[in-house]
Each structure stands twice: as structure tokens, then as C-alpha cells.
Amino acid sequence: MKAVQRWRLSMKDMQILPMPRHRSQLKKPTWILVLVSLVSLFLICAYIYPPHNSAACYVFSSKGCDSFSHWLPPTPAREFTDDEIASRVVIKDILSAPPTQSKNPKIAFLFLTPGALPFERLWDKFFHGHEGRFSVYVHASKDKPLHFSRYFINREIRSDKVVWGRISMVDAERRLLANALKDPDNQHFVLLSDSCIPLQEFDYVFNYLMDTNVSFVDCFEDPGPHGSGRYSEHMLPEVEKSYFRKGAQWFTMKRQHALVVMADSLYYSKFRDYCKPGMDGRNCYSDEHYLPTFFYMIDPDGIANWSVTHVDWSEGKWHPKSYRAQDVTYELMKNITSIDKSVHVTSDERKEIQVRQCLWNGMPRQCYLFARKFLPETLDNLMQLFPNYTTI
């Protein structure tokens, strides 16, 4: 009994003793969890659907989209198709091979013309005395020209019809390159039209082209309707829109690049099939886009990004300015030959003017060796002035 009483007493004491206080569970910081969740969801959406306009970009950084792109994870590399792998292997081998050495290096002058060459007498004056240092090839798409200069006689290649804005223009360029490549001494290739004239004497042109390791292919990014607006998604996956470039067709090209152009069939076929007038309701001109895009993709550091053939677009029309007899003066020719910056203007609403210093082997240099859109009536004036205006 005493034991029972002692147990009851213990129980009684326990009831009297204050019980430990159970702290009420702290409220979870719900607002923090919600905020973190929303931020995480926002960042995931921003990664999957990145901003494309400047206003959205400035939400993230005062530096705009460029700053935003730096902290995003890199986009996984796309797996190349079998055709791309094969094409890139060939291109890489050509570009990595040492240039062909010639004891008698020459420049190949490629004339793309519908028929007559109105400035043949001027070119004869330009070539005279430099025999063995150049080759001439003529692609006459309509009429076989009657030649007055011995440098042009029997220099026509097999030609075909050329339609402005069509792939046939690129086909004619490739046809000229193929014929000129048959001569291993031809180390540099210059594409010229029937309205082109020389701006410098032969020795200056020869050294300018032979003593540098780049091709003078015009290339720039135009986000407007006459640039990227001509792109067709049918070119995917090989040609992405971010690679699409624009430029004048009048190139000068080193031998390795000429070989690469002839070896290409994959990228050429994309422009043949999907860059043409009326494609997807837009007018795309392959001669303005194929080579700039191609070289931007395969060897962007190997091109100068400007053409050494001058043309005047200052009138803002569909076609560049044509020079008449009264326009051709000593002052005009000196002004053209003294230009040392290339200018591109985008076709979007901003009309951005892109100015690039012309660099030759890293040094500022005058940009142009040739000029075009001279009418036949200017010949007499040019004959009188050449080569007086070439002195720099």
C-alpha cells in the first residue's frame, strides 16, 4: 500500500509541476519560397525563350542583349549531317594545305560580260608591258565580242546564258574560276564586269593582291529586308539565319579560296534552290549572298570583308550610280583612289552606316583597285587620264 501511495504521490507531484511549454511551430517564410520559385521559373523561361528586342534585354542589363547572352549556358552544338561532314573535311584539307608555289605567279582577270568590252583599249594600256604576269578569261553570255586588243583575242571560255538575279550568275563566276584554275600559275583571281576600269597601274595591283594572304570578298550583316529578310528556312540545317550575309559579287580571290568554291556543292545547292526571286514571297539574289555567307561560315578570317572594286550607291536607288563622260574628271578619279574606308548601309528602318577601315596586312591602305558602272562614252576621258590619277 505504501508503494502504491508513493506512486500516486509521484503522479500528483508531476501534475503539480509545470509542464514543459510546447513552442508553436514557426511560420514558414512562404513569401521567400514563392519569390525564389518565381525567379527560377522566370530564368528558365528566359533561357528557353531568350529576349530578341533591346527593350527586353535591358530588363537584365544596361548593356543589352550582349551582356545577357554571356551568362546564359551555351547552346548545345548541332550535330552535322553526313553531307556537312564530308564537305567540311574537304574544305579543311584545302585550306590547311600549303599554297601552291609557282615560279611565275600570275593574276587571272575574269571578265563577266553580256558581249562587247567597251574598255578593252584601257585594259590593253593597263596590261601592256606586263606579259607573263596575268591571264585573261572572258565569259560572254549573249554575243561573242569583237576584240581590239591582243590580250583578249581567243580568250573566251565556253559560256552560257546569264540572267540577272538568278543562280546562272554564280554559275558563270564558277565557270570562269574553273577555267582559270587549269593554269597552276594563276594564284589570284579577279572578277570584273564590262563596266569595270582599273584605278591603279598594273604593278600596284599585282603587289596589292599577291603580297597579302586574304581574299577581298565583300561581306557584312544586314538585318533588313534586303539582307536577312531574304533568308529562307529551307536552307536549314546547313545554313542558319545567323550566318546569312550580303555583299557585292565583285571579288578578288586567292587560289585556295577559288578551289574551295569549286569543291563546294552542298552550300551552293542551298542557294541555287532557295535563294532566288519570288522565293517564299521574297526576292533573294544568290550572287549577293552565296559567297559572303559561304566564306563567313568556312573561313571568316580569310576574307577582307570588302571588295576592291568601287561602286557608288550614294543615290539610294536600286542600281548604283552610272558615270557619264562629263563626270569623269581628274578630281573624281583622285577622290575614288584616295578612299581608305569601306561603307555599308543596312536596309532596315535604322539605315545603320557601317564604316570599316581598309586594312592591308594590318595597315591602313586605300581600298580600291578597280571601279565600275562607267558608261562606254567615258572611254576617251579615261584614256587621257590614266595613269595620271593612279599616283598616291
CSV table of C-alpha atoms in Angstrom, one decimal, residues 74-320:
chain,number,residue,atom,x,y,z
A,74,PRO,CA,26.0,27.8,-74.2
A,75,THR,CA,23.6,26.4,-76.8
A,76,PRO,CA,24.4,22.7,-77.4
A,77,ALA,CA,26.4,22.2,-80.7
A,78,ARG,CA,24.3,20.9,-83.5
A,79,GLU,CA,25.3,17.6,-84.9
A,80,PHE,CA,26.4,17.9,-88.5
A,81,THR,CA,24.7,16.0,-91.3
A,82,ASP,CA,26.7,13.4,-93.3
A,83,ASP,CA,26.9,15.9,-96.2
A,84,GLU,CA,28.2,18.6,-94.0
A,85,ILE,CA,30.9,16.4,-92.5
A,86,ALA,CA,32.0,15.3,-96.0
A,87,SER,CA,32.0,18.9,-97.2
A,88,ARG,CA,33.9,20.3,-94.2
A,89,VAL,CA,36.6,17.7,-94.4
A,90,VAL,CA,37.3,18.6,-98.0
A,91,ILE,CA,37.3,22.3,-97.3
A,92,LYS,CA,39.5,22.0,-94.2
A,93,ASP,CA,42.1,20.0,-96.2
A,94,ILE,CA,42.2,22.6,-99.0
A,95,LEU,CA,42.5,25.5,-96.6
A,96,SER,CA,45.2,23.8,-94.4
A,97,ALA,CA,47.3,22.7,-97.3
A,98,PRO,CA,50.3,24.9,-98.1
A,99,PRO,CA,49.7,27.2,-101.0
A,100,THR,CA,50.9,26.1,-104.4
A,101,GLN,CA,54.2,27.7,-105.2
A,102,SER,CA,54.7,29.0,-108.7
A,103,LYS,CA,57.9,30.3,-110.3
A,104,ASN,CA,55.8,32.5,-112.4
A,105,PRO,CA,52.8,33.6,-110.3
A,106,LYS,CA,50.0,35.4,-112.3
A,107,ILE,CA,46.7,37.1,-111.7
A,108,ALA,CA,43.7,35.8,-113.6
A,109,PHE,CA,41.4,38.6,-114.8
A,110,LEU,CA,37.9,37.2,-115.2
A,111,PHE,CA,35.6,39.3,-117.4
A,112,LEU,CA,31.9,38.6,-117.0
A,113,THR,CA,30.1,40.4,-119.8
A,114,PRO,CA,27.0,40.0,-122.0
A,115,GLY,CA,29.0,40.8,-125.1
A,116,ALA,CA,31.4,43.6,-126.1
A,117,LEU,CA,34.0,45.0,-123.7
A,118,PRO,CA,33.9,48.8,-124.2
A,119,PHE,CA,37.0,49.4,-122.1
A,120,GLU,CA,39.3,46.9,-123.9
A,121,ARG,CA,41.6,49.7,-125.1
A,122,LEU,CA,42.0,50.9,-121.5
A,123,TRP,CA,42.7,47.4,-120.3
A,124,ASP,CA,45.2,47.0,-123.1
A,125,LYS,CA,47.0,50.1,-121.8
A,126,PHE,CA,46.9,48.6,-118.2
A,127,PHE,CA,48.3,45.2,-119.3
A,128,HIS,CA,50.9,46.5,-121.7
A,129,GLY,CA,54.5,45.6,-120.7
A,130,HIS,CA,53.5,43.0,-118.1
A,131,GLU,CA,53.2,40.0,-120.3
A,132,GLY,CA,53.5,36.7,-118.5
A,133,ARG,CA,52.2,38.1,-115.2
A,134,PHE,CA,48.5,37.9,-116.0
A,135,SER,CA,45.9,35.8,-117.7
A,136,VAL,CA,42.6,36.9,-119.3
A,137,TYR,CA,39.3,34.9,-119.4
A,138,VAL,CA,36.1,36.2,-121.0
A,139,HIS,CA,32.6,34.9,-120.3
A,140,ALA,CA,30.3,36.4,-123.0
A,141,SER,CA,26.8,35.3,-122.2
A,142,LYS,CA,25.0,36.8,-125.2
A,143,ASP,CA,27.2,37.9,-128.1
A,144,LYS,CA,30.8,37.0,-128.9
A,145,PRO,CA,32.7,40.2,-128.6
A,146,LEU,CA,34.9,41.6,-131.4
A,147,HIS,CA,38.3,42.2,-129.8
A,148,PHE,CA,40.8,45.0,-130.5
A,149,SER,CA,43.5,44.0,-128.0
A,150,ARG,CA,45.8,41.1,-128.5
A,151,TYR,CA,45.4,40.3,-124.8
A,152,PHE,CA,41.7,39.4,-125.3
A,153,ILE,CA,41.8,37.5,-128.6
A,154,ASN,CA,40.8,33.9,-128.3
A,155,ARG,CA,40.3,34.3,-124.5
A,156,GLU,CA,36.6,33.4,-124.5
A,157,ILE,CA,35.6,30.4,-122.5
A,158,ARG,CA,32.5,28.2,-123.1
A,159,SER,CA,29.7,30.5,-121.9
A,160,ASP,CA,26.0,30.1,-121.1
A,161,LYS,CA,23.1,32.4,-120.6
A,162,VAL,CA,23.2,34.6,-117.6
A,163,VAL,CA,20.0,36.1,-116.0
A,164,TRP,CA,20.4,38.9,-113.5
A,165,GLY,CA,19.4,37.8,-110.0
A,166,ARG,CA,19.5,34.1,-110.9
A,167,ILE,CA,21.9,31.3,-110.0
A,168,SER,CA,23.1,31.5,-113.5
A,169,MET,CA,25.2,34.5,-112.4
A,170,VAL,CA,27.0,32.4,-109.8
A,171,ASP,CA,27.4,29.6,-112.4
A,172,ALA,CA,29.2,32.0,-114.7
A,173,GLU,CA,31.5,33.0,-111.9
A,174,ARG,CA,32.3,29.4,-111.1
A,175,ARG,CA,32.8,28.6,-114.9
A,176,LEU,CA,35.4,31.4,-115.1
A,177,LEU,CA,37.2,30.2,-111.9
A,178,ALA,CA,37.2,26.6,-113.2
A,179,ASN,CA,38.9,27.6,-116.5
A,180,ALA,CA,41.4,29.9,-114.8
A,181,LEU,CA,42.3,27.2,-112.2
A,182,LYS,CA,43.6,24.9,-115.0
A,183,ASP,CA,46.7,27.1,-115.2
A,184,PRO,CA,48.7,26.4,-112.0
A,185,ASP,CA,50.5,29.7,-112.3
A,186,ASN,CA,47.3,31.6,-111.7
A,187,GLN,CA,47.5,32.5,-108.0
A,188,HIS,CA,44.9,35.2,-107.6
A,189,PHE,CA,41.6,35.7,-109.4
A,190,VAL,CA,39.8,39.0,-110.1
A,191,LEU,CA,36.1,39.1,-111.2
A,192,LEU,CA,35.3,42.1,-113.4
A,193,SER,CA,32.3,43.3,-115.4
A,194,ASP,CA,32.1,45.0,-118.8
A,195,SER,CA,31.7,48.4,-117.0
A,196,CYS,CA,34.9,48.0,-114.8
A,197,ILE,CA,38.0,50.0,-115.2
A,198,PRO,CA,41.5,49.9,-113.5
A,199,LEU,CA,42.2,52.5,-110.9
A,200,GLN,CA,45.9,51.7,-110.4
A,201,GLU,CA,48.8,50.7,-112.5
A,202,PHE,CA,49.5,47.0,-113.0
A,203,ASP,CA,52.5,46.8,-110.6
A,204,TYR,CA,50.5,48.3,-107.8
A,205,VAL,CA,47.6,45.9,-108.4
A,206,PHE,CA,49.9,42.9,-108.6
A,207,ASN,CA,51.7,43.7,-105.4
A,208,TYR,CA,48.5,44.6,-103.5
A,209,LEU,CA,46.9,41.2,-104.3
A,210,MET,CA,49.9,38.9,-104.3
A,211,ASP,CA,51.5,40.2,-101.1
A,212,THR,CA,48.6,39.5,-98.8
A,213,ASN,CA,47.0,36.3,-97.6
A,214,VAL,CA,43.4,37.2,-97.8
A,215,SER,CA,40.7,37.3,-100.4
A,216,PHE,CA,38.8,40.5,-101.0
A,217,VAL,CA,35.3,39.2,-100.7
A,218,ASP,CA,32.6,41.7,-99.7
A,219,CYS,CA,30.7,40.6,-96.6
A,220,PHE,CA,28.5,42.3,-94.0
A,221,GLU,CA,25.4,41.6,-91.9
A,222,ASP,CA,22.3,43.4,-93.0
A,223,PRO,CA,19.3,42.7,-90.7
A,224,GLY,CA,16.9,44.5,-93.0
A,225,PRO,CA,14.5,43.2,-95.7
A,226,HIS,CA,17.3,43.3,-98.4
A,227,GLY,CA,19.6,41.3,-96.1
A,228,SER,CA,18.5,38.7,-93.6
A,229,GLY,CA,14.9,39.3,-94.8
A,230,ARG,CA,15.8,37.3,-97.9
A,231,TYR,CA,16.7,34.2,-95.9
A,232,SER,CA,14.6,31.1,-96.3
A,233,GLU,CA,14.4,28.5,-93.5
A,234,HIS,CA,14.5,25.9,-96.3
A,235,MET,CA,18.3,26.4,-96.0
A,236,LEU,CA,18.3,24.7,-92.6
A,237,PRO,CA,20.1,22.9,-91.1
A,238,GLU,CA,23.3,23.7,-93.0
A,239,VAL,CA,22.8,27.4,-93.4
A,240,GLU,CA,21.4,29.1,-90.3
A,241,LYS,CA,19.9,32.6,-90.4
A,242,SER,CA,22.6,33.9,-88.1
A,243,TYR,CA,25.2,33.1,-90.8
A,244,PHE,CA,23.4,34.8,-93.6
A,245,ARG,CA,25.5,37.6,-95.1
A,246,LYS,CA,25.4,40.0,-98.0
A,247,GLY,CA,28.0,41.6,-100.3
A,248,ALA,CA,28.9,42.8,-103.8
A,249,GLN,CA,29.7,39.9,-106.2
A,250,TRP,CA,32.9,41.5,-107.5
A,251,PHE,CA,35.6,39.6,-105.7
A,252,THR,CA,39.3,39.0,-105.9
A,253,MET,CA,40.2,35.6,-104.6
A,254,LYS,CA,43.4,33.6,-103.7
A,255,ARG,CA,43.8,30.2,-105.3
A,256,GLN,CA,42.9,28.2,-102.2
A,257,HIS,CA,39.6,30.0,-101.9
A,258,ALA,CA,38.9,29.5,-105.6
A,259,LEU,CA,39.5,25.8,-105.1
A,260,VAL,CA,37.1,25.7,-102.2
A,261,VAL,CA,34.4,27.4,-104.2
A,262,MET,CA,34.8,24.8,-106.9
A,263,ALA,CA,34.8,21.9,-104.4
A,264,ASP,CA,31.5,23.1,-102.8
A,265,SER,CA,28.3,21.6,-103.8
A,266,LEU,CA,26.4,21.4,-100.6
A,267,TYR,CA,26.1,25.1,-99.8
A,268,TYR,CA,25.9,26.1,-103.4
A,269,SER,CA,22.8,23.9,-103.8
A,270,LYS,CA,21.1,25.6,-100.9
A,271,PHE,CA,21.4,29.0,-102.6
A,272,ARG,CA,20.5,27.5,-106.0
A,273,ASP,CA,17.3,26.0,-104.7
A,274,TYR,CA,16.2,28.6,-102.0
A,275,CYS,CA,17.8,31.9,-102.9
A,276,LYS,CA,16.0,33.2,-106.0
A,277,PRO,CA,13.5,35.8,-107.0
A,278,GLY,CA,10.0,35.0,-105.6
A,279,MET,CA,11.2,32.5,-103.0
A,280,ASP,CA,8.8,32.5,-100.1
A,281,GLY,CA,7.3,35.8,-101.4
A,282,ARG,CA,10.7,37.5,-101.2
A,283,ASN,CA,13.4,38.3,-103.8
A,284,CYS,CA,16.7,36.7,-102.9
A,285,TYR,CA,19.7,37.1,-105.2
A,286,SER,CA,22.3,34.4,-104.9
A,287,ASP,CA,25.2,36.4,-106.4
A,288,GLU,CA,24.8,38.8,-103.4
A,289,HIS,CA,24.6,36.2,-100.7
A,290,TYR,CA,26.2,32.9,-101.7
A,291,LEU,CA,29.9,33.7,-101.4
A,292,PRO,CA,29.6,36.2,-98.5
A,293,THR,CA,27.7,33.6,-96.5
A,294,PHE,CA,29.8,30.7,-97.6
A,295,PHE,CA,33.1,32.3,-96.6
A,296,TYR,CA,31.7,33.7,-93.4
A,297,MET,CA,30.9,30.1,-92.4
A,298,ILE,CA,34.1,28.3,-93.6
A,299,ASP,CA,36.9,30.9,-93.3
A,300,PRO,CA,35.7,34.3,-91.8
A,301,ASP,CA,39.3,35.4,-91.0
A,302,GLY,CA,40.5,34.6,-94.6
A,303,ILE,CA,38.5,37.4,-96.2
A,304,ALA,CA,38.8,41.2,-96.0
A,305,ASN,CA,35.0,41.8,-95.8
A,306,TRP,CA,35.2,44.5,-98.5
A,307,SER,CA,35.5,44.5,-102.3
A,308,VAL,CA,38.5,46.2,-104.0
A,309,THR,CA,36.0,47.3,-106.8
A,310,HIS,CA,34.4,50.6,-106.1
A,311,VAL,CA,30.8,51.4,-106.8
A,312,ASP,CA,28.8,54.4,-105.8
A,313,TRP,CA,25.5,53.7,-104.0
A,314,SER,CA,25.0,57.2,-102.7
A,315,GLU,CA,21.9,57.9,-104.9
A,316,GLY,CA,20.0,55.4,-102.8
A,317,LYS,CA,18.4,53.7,-105.9
A,318,TRP,CA,18.1,50.0,-106.9
A,319,HIS,CA,21.2,50.3,-109.0
A,320,PRO,CA,24.4,52.2,-108.3
